[in-house]
């Protein structure tokens, strides 16, 4: 097991030739602990259809949510090192737990832009709430990090946090509807209904895949904010600001999907959850795995 205090500066050796920082033709690197970040990758593709995407899911060590933040930090930096070595022009930490654990270190460590999911969603929620009462559902690690509390600290709003650990388990097994998940959603979301929140942040990138049941339980009066969609908008803005958008509109974009776990399982579940978006999944080794 990785010692989270170890310096993981040395990147794993791969066959990919890294591109120079600032290369607009390089792919966008998207990282998540598992499948949830696929919602971010798809949102990025929706906004930037001509861009190449390189996705890395650390499914061998997922879920990150129950793990200590220090351990998650080490895992995230190992994965981001790998993506940078493969030559990405930007890094997207498509994992709320990973963002809370490693964002500051990542921005100091790499010479490519690093985009995360927490602040964009928090800003959106603060902008649209009508009664100033915002809910966030998340993993235990994200809740313990107080990342959303910090992101909303300067806003005149009240934040109500609810941990929903079983939601990730449902998504990772391909379950997004049915009586079991409806009962679980009602149990988890009841305190937020009692708190009279009018805006709910989906504070885990798995959760947009459950937006149907979440919206049904919360009702039409509550607006859902997807951290995936808001993160994608920030990616668009950052690449535009840094003049890193690919300008070849005739380019046939590529999407590569890497996993530290079982590639066949990842591809099967990815297709089940995301349709034809996921294909050609490859196995990747990080830190000797």
CSV table of C-alpha atoms in Angstrom, one decimal:
chain,number,residue,atom,x,y,z
A,1,UNK,CA,0.0,0.0,0.0
A,2,UNK,CA,1.2,3.5,-0.8
A,3,UNK,CA,2.7,5.5,2.0
A,4,UNK,CA,0.8,8.8,1.5
A,5,UNK,CA,3.8,10.8,2.8
A,6,UNK,CA,6.1,9.5,0.0
A,7,UNK,CA,7.1,11.9,-2.7
A,8,UNK,CA,5.6,10.5,-5.9
A,9,UNK,CA,7.4,12.9,-8.2
A,10,UNK,CA,9.0,10.1,-10.3
A,11,UNK,CA,6.4,9.2,-12.9
A,12,UNK,CA,5.7,5.7,-14.0
A,13,UNK,CA,7.4,4.7,-17.2
A,14,UNK,CA,4.9,4.3,-20.2
A,15,UNK,CA,5.2,3.9,-23.9
A,16,UNK,CA,3.6,7.2,-24.5
A,17,UNK,CA,5.8,10.1,-25.6
A,18,UNK,CA,4.8,13.2,-23.5
A,19,UNK,CA,3.8,16.3,-25.2
A,20,UNK,CA,5.3,19.7,-24.3
A,21,UNK,CA,3.3,21.8,-21.8
A,22,UNK,CA,1.2,24.3,-23.6
A,23,UNK,CA,0.6,22.0,-26.7
A,24,UNK,CA,-3.0,22.8,-27.8
A,25,UNK,CA,-3.1,19.5,-29.7
A,26,UNK,CA,-2.4,17.4,-26.6
A,27,UNK,CA,-5.3,15.6,-24.9
A,28,UNK,CA,-7.2,16.7,-21.9
A,29,UNK,CA,-6.5,14.3,-19.0
A,30,UNK,CA,-9.4,13.3,-16.8
A,31,UNK,CA,-8.9,11.4,-13.5
A,32,UNK,CA,-11.3,9.8,-11.2
A,33,UNK,CA,-11.2,7.0,-8.6
A,34,UNK,CA,-13.6,5.0,-10.7
A,35,UNK,CA,-16.6,5.4,-13.0
A,36,UNK,CA,-18.1,8.7,-11.7
A,37,UNK,CA,-15.6,10.8,-13.6
A,38,UNK,CA,-17.1,9.6,-16.8
A,39,UNK,CA,-19.9,12.1,-16.3
A,40,UNK,CA,-17.3,14.8,-16.3
A,41,UNK,CA,-15.6,13.5,-19.4
A,42,UNK,CA,-18.8,13.3,-21.2
A,43,UNK,CA,-19.7,16.9,-20.2
A,44,UNK,CA,-16.3,18.0,-21.4
A,45,UNK,CA,-16.9,16.3,-24.8
A,46,UNK,CA,-20.3,17.9,-25.1
A,47,UNK,CA,-18.7,21.4,-24.8
A,48,UNK,CA,-15.4,20.6,-26.6
A,49,UNK,CA,-16.3,17.9,-29.2
A,50,UNK,CA,-13.0,18.4,-31.1
A,51,UNK,CA,-10.7,17.7,-28.1
A,52,UNK,CA,-8.9,14.4,-27.4
A,53,UNK,CA,-9.7,12.9,-24.0
A,54,UNK,CA,-7.4,10.6,-21.9
A,55,UNK,CA,-9.4,9.2,-19.0
A,56,UNK,CA,-7.8,7.3,-16.1
A,57,UNK,CA,-9.9,5.5,-13.5
A,58,UNK,CA,-8.2,4.1,-10.4
A,59,UNK,CA,-10.7,1.4,-10.0
A,60,UNK,CA,-8.2,-1.0,-8.3
A,61,UNK,CA,-8.2,1.2,-5.2
A,62,UNK,CA,-11.7,2.6,-5.4
A,63,UNK,CA,-13.8,3.7,-3.6
A,64,UNK,CA,-11.8,6.6,-2.2
A,65,UNK,CA,-14.7,8.0,-0.1
A,66,UNK,CA,-14.1,5.9,3.1
A,67,UNK,CA,-10.3,6.3,2.9
A,68,UNK,CA,-8.2,8.8,5.0
A,69,UNK,CA,-7.6,12.1,3.1
A,70,UNK,CA,-3.8,11.7,3.4
A,71,UNK,CA,-3.9,8.3,1.7
A,72,UNK,CA,-6.3,9.7,-1.0
A,73,UNK,CA,-3.8,12.5,-1.7
A,74,UNK,CA,-1.0,10.0,-2.4
A,75,UNK,CA,-3.2,8.0,-4.7
A,76,UNK,CA,-4.4,11.1,-6.7
A,77,UNK,CA,-0.8,12.4,-7.2
A,78,UNK,CA,0.4,9.1,-8.5
A,79,UNK,CA,-2.4,9.0,-11.0
A,80,UNK,CA,-1.9,12.7,-12.1
A,81,UNK,CA,1.8,12.0,-12.4
A,82,UNK,CA,0.9,9.2,-14.9
A,83,UNK,CA,-1.4,11.5,-16.9
A,84,UNK,CA,1.2,14.3,-17.1
A,85,UNK,CA,3.9,11.8,-18.2
A,86,UNK,CA,1.6,10.7,-21.0
A,87,UNK,CA,1.5,14.3,-22.3
A,88,UNK,CA,-1.8,15.9,-21.4
A,89,UNK,CA,-2.4,19.7,-21.8
A,90,UNK,CA,-4.7,20.0,-18.8
A,91,UNK,CA,-5.7,17.9,-15.8
A,92,UNK,CA,-9.2,17.5,-14.6
A,93,UNK,CA,-9.6,16.0,-11.1
A,94,UNK,CA,-13.1,14.6,-11.8
A,95,UNK,CA,-13.5,13.3,-8.2
A,96,UNK,CA,-14.8,15.4,-5.3
A,97,UNK,CA,-12.8,13.4,-2.7
A,98,UNK,CA,-9.6,13.6,-4.9
A,99,UNK,CA,-10.1,17.4,-5.3
A,100,UNK,CA,-10.5,17.9,-1.6
A,101,UNK,CA,-7.4,15.9,-0.9
A,102,UNK,CA,-4.9,17.0,-3.5
A,103,UNK,CA,-5.9,20.1,-5.5
A,104,UNK,CA,-3.4,22.5,-3.8
A,105,UNK,CA,-0.6,20.0,-4.2
A,106,UNK,CA,-1.5,19.4,-7.8
A,107,UNK,CA,-1.5,23.0,-8.8
A,108,UNK,CA,1.9,23.5,-7.3
A,109,UNK,CA,3.3,20.3,-8.8
A,110,UNK,CA,2.4,20.5,-12.5
A,111,UNK,CA,2.9,23.1,-15.2
A,112,UNK,CA,-0.4,22.4,-16.9
A,113,UNK,CA,-3.8,23.9,-15.7
A,114,UNK,CA,-5.6,21.8,-13.1
A,115,UNK,CA,-9.4,22.0,-12.9
A,116,UNK,CA,-11.5,20.4,-10.2
A,117,UNK,CA,-15.1,19.9,-9.3
A,118,UNK,CA,-15.8,21.5,-5.9
A,119,UNK,CA,-15.5,25.3,-6.4
A,120,UNK,CA,-17.3,25.4,-9.8
A,121,UNK,CA,-20.3,23.7,-8.3
A,122,UNK,CA,-20.3,25.7,-5.1
A,123,UNK,CA,-20.2,29.0,-7.1
A,124,UNK,CA,-23.1,27.9,-9.2
A,125,UNK,CA,-25.2,26.9,-6.2
A,126,UNK,CA,-24.5,30.2,-4.5
A,127,UNK,CA,-25.5,32.1,-7.6
A,128,UNK,CA,-28.9,30.4,-8.1
A,129,UNK,CA,-30.2,29.7,-4.6
A,130,UNK,CA,-33.4,31.6,-3.7
A,131,UNK,CA,-33.6,31.1,0.0
A,132,UNK,CA,-29.9,30.8,0.8
A,133,UNK,CA,-30.2,27.2,2.0
A,134,UNK,CA,-27.9,24.9,0.0
A,135,UNK,CA,-27.6,21.1,0.4
A,136,UNK,CA,-24.6,19.0,-0.6
A,137,UNK,CA,-24.6,15.2,-0.8
A,138,UNK,CA,-21.1,13.6,-0.8
A,139,UNK,CA,-18.9,10.8,0.4
A,140,UNK,CA,-17.6,10.8,3.9
A,141,UNK,CA,-14.1,11.9,2.9
A,142,UNK,CA,-15.4,14.9,1.0
A,143,UNK,CA,-17.7,15.9,3.9
A,144,UNK,CA,-14.8,15.5,6.4
A,145,UNK,CA,-12.5,17.7,4.3
A,146,UNK,CA,-15.0,20.6,4.6
A,147,UNK,CA,-14.2,21.4,1.0
A,148,UNK,CA,-17.7,22.7,0.2
A,149,UNK,CA,-17.8,24.6,3.5
A,150,UNK,CA,-14.6,26.4,2.6
A,151,UNK,CA,-15.8,27.0,-1.0
A,152,UNK,CA,-19.0,28.7,0.2
A,153,UNK,CA,-17.4,30.3,3.3
A,154,UNK,CA,-17.6,33.8,1.8
A,155,UNK,CA,-21.1,33.5,0.6
A,156,UNK,CA,-24.2,34.5,2.7
A,157,UNK,CA,-25.7,31.0,2.6
A,158,UNK,CA,-26.3,28.1,4.9
A,159,UNK,CA,-24.8,24.7,3.9
A,160,UNK,CA,-26.3,21.4,4.9
A,161,UNK,CA,-24.2,18.3,4.2
A,162,UNK,CA,-25.4,14.8,3.9
A,163,UNK,CA,-23.1,11.8,3.4
A,164,UNK,CA,-24.5,9.2,1.0
A,165,UNK,CA,-22.1,6.3,0.9
A,166,UNK,CA,-24.4,3.7,-0.7
A,167,UNK,CA,-25.0,5.9,-3.8
A,168,UNK,CA,-21.4,5.2,-5.0
A,169,UNK,CA,-21.9,1.4,-4.4
A,170,UNK,CA,-25.1,1.4,-6.5
A,171,UNK,CA,-23.5,3.2,-9.4
A,172,UNK,CA,-20.4,1.0,-9.3
A,173,UNK,CA,-22.6,-2.0,-9.7
A,174,UNK,CA,-24.7,-0.5,-12.4
A,175,UNK,CA,-27.8,0.1,-10.3
A,176,UNK,CA,-29.4,3.5,-11.0
A,177,UNK,CA,-33.2,2.8,-10.6
A,178,UNK,CA,-35.5,0.5,-8.6
A,179,UNK,CA,-37.1,0.3,-5.2
A,180,UNK,CA,-33.9,-0.3,-3.2
A,181,UNK,CA,-32.3,2.9,-4.4
A,182,UNK,CA,-35.5,4.8,-4.0
A,183,UNK,CA,-35.8,3.8,-0.4
A,184,UNK,CA,-32.1,4.7,0.2
A,185,UNK,CA,-32.5,8.1,-1.4
A,186,UNK,CA,-35.6,8.9,0.7
A,187,UNK,CA,-33.6,8.0,3.8
A,188,UNK,CA,-30.5,10.0,2.9
A,189,UNK,CA,-32.4,13.1,1.6
A,190,UNK,CA,-35.0,13.4,4.3
A,191,UNK,CA,-32.7,15.7,6.5
A,192,UNK,CA,-32.2,18.0,3.5
A,193,UNK,CA,-35.9,18.2,2.9
A,194,UNK,CA,-36.4,19.1,6.6
A,195,UNK,CA,-33.7,21.8,6.2
A,196,UNK,CA,-35.8,23.3,3.4
A,197,UNK,CA,-32.9,23.5,0.9
A,198,UNK,CA,-33.8,24.9,-2.5
A,199,UNK,CA,-30.5,24.0,-4.2
A,200,UNK,CA,-28.7,20.6,-4.0
A,201,UNK,CA,-25.1,20.1,-5.0
A,202,UNK,CA,-24.4,16.6,-6.3
A,203,UNK,CA,-21.0,16.5,-4.6
A,204,UNK,CA,-19.8,13.3,-6.1
A,205,UNK,CA,-19.3,12.7,-9.9
A,206,UNK,CA,-21.2,9.4,-9.5
A,207,UNK,CA,-24.3,11.2,-8.4
A,208,UNK,CA,-25.4,12.7,-11.8
A,209,UNK,CA,-26.1,9.1,-12.8
A,210,UNK,CA,-28.7,9.0,-10.0
A,211,UNK,CA,-30.2,12.5,-10.8
A,212,UNK,CA,-33.5,10.9,-11.8
A,213,UNK,CA,-34.2,9.4,-8.4
A,214,UNK,CA,-32.6,12.3,-6.5
A,215,UNK,CA,-34.8,14.8,-8.3
A,216,UNK,CA,-37.9,12.7,-7.8
A,217,UNK,CA,-37.4,12.5,-4.1
A,218,UNK,CA,-36.4,16.2,-3.6
A,219,UNK,CA,-39.2,17.5,-5.9
A,220,UNK,CA,-39.3,20.1,-8.6
A,221,UNK,CA,-38.8,23.0,-6.2
A,222,UNK,CA,-35.2,21.9,-5.6
A,223,UNK,CA,-32.6,22.7,-8.2
A,224,UNK,CA,-29.8,20.1,-8.7
A,225,UNK,CA,-26.3,21.4,-9.4
A,226,UNK,CA,-24.1,18.9,-11.1
A,227,UNK,CA,-20.4,19.2,-10.2
A,228,UNK,CA,-19.7,17.4,-13.5
A,229,UNK,CA,-21.4,20.1,-15.7
A,230,UNK,CA,-19.9,23.0,-13.8
A,231,UNK,CA,-16.4,21.4,-14.0
A,232,UNK,CA,-16.7,21.1,-17.7
A,233,UNK,CA,-17.7,24.7,-18.1
A,234,UNK,CA,-14.6,25.6,-16.1
A,235,UNK,CA,-12.4,23.4,-18.4
A,236,UNK,CA,-13.8,25.3,-21.4
A,237,UNK,CA,-13.1,28.7,-19.8
A,238,UNK,CA,-9.5,27.7,-18.7
A,239,UNK,CA,-8.5,26.4,-22.1
A,240,UNK,CA,-10.0,29.4,-23.8
A,241,UNK,CA,-8.2,31.8,-21.4
A,242,UNK,CA,-4.8,30.0,-21.9
A,243,UNK,CA,-5.3,29.7,-25.7
A,244,UNK,CA,-5.1,25.9,-25.5
A,245,UNK,CA,-8.2,25.0,-27.5
A,246,UNK,CA,-7.5,22.8,-30.4
A,247,UNK,CA,-8.1,24.8,-33.6
A,248,UNK,CA,-8.2,22.0,-36.1
A,249,UNK,CA,-12.0,21.5,-36.5
A,250,UNK,CA,-11.4,18.7,-39.0
A,251,UNK,CA,-9.5,16.6,-36.4
A,252,UNK,CA,-11.1,13.3,-35.6
A,253,UNK,CA,-11.1,13.3,-31.8
A,254,UNK,CA,-9.8,10.3,-29.8
A,255,UNK,CA,-11.0,9.1,-26.5
A,256,UNK,CA,-8.8,6.7,-24.5
A,257,UNK,CA,-10.0,5.1,-21.3
A,258,UNK,CA,-7.5,3.6,-18.9
A,259,UNK,CA,-8.2,1.7,-15.7
A,260,UNK,CA,-6.0,0.3,-13.0
A,261,UNK,CA,-8.6,-2.5,-12.5
A,262,UNK,CA,-10.2,-4.9,-14.8
A,263,UNK,CA,-10.5,-3.4,-18.3
A,264,UNK,CA,-13.3,-5.7,-19.4
A,265,UNK,CA,-15.4,-4.9,-16.4
A,266,UNK,CA,-14.8,-1.2,-16.7
A,267,UNK,CA,-15.8,-1.2,-20.4
A,268,UNK,CA,-19.0,-3.3,-19.7
A,269,UNK,CA,-20.2,-1.1,-16.8
A,270,UNK,CA,-19.1,2.1,-18.6
A,271,UNK,CA,-21.2,1.1,-21.6
A,272,UNK,CA,-24.2,0.2,-19.4
A,273,UNK,CA,-24.1,3.5,-17.6
A,274,UNK,CA,-22.9,5.8,-20.5
A,275,UNK,CA,-24.0,4.1,-23.7
A,276,UNK,CA,-21.6,4.2,-26.6
A,277,UNK,CA,-19.4,6.9,-24.9
A,278,UNK,CA,-17.1,4.3,-23.4
A,279,UNK,CA,-15.0,2.1,-25.7
A,280,UNK,CA,-11.5,0.7,-26.1
A,281,UNK,CA,-10.7,0.5,-22.4
A,282,UNK,CA,-7.1,-0.4,-21.6
A,283,UNK,CA,-5.4,-1.6,-18.4
A,284,UNK,CA,-2.9,0.8,-16.8
A,285,UNK,CA,-0.2,0.3,-14.2
A,286,UNK,CA,0.5,2.9,-11.6
A,287,UNK,CA,3.2,2.5,-8.9
A,288,UNK,CA,3.9,-1.0,-10.1
A,289,UNK,CA,0.4,-2.3,-10.2
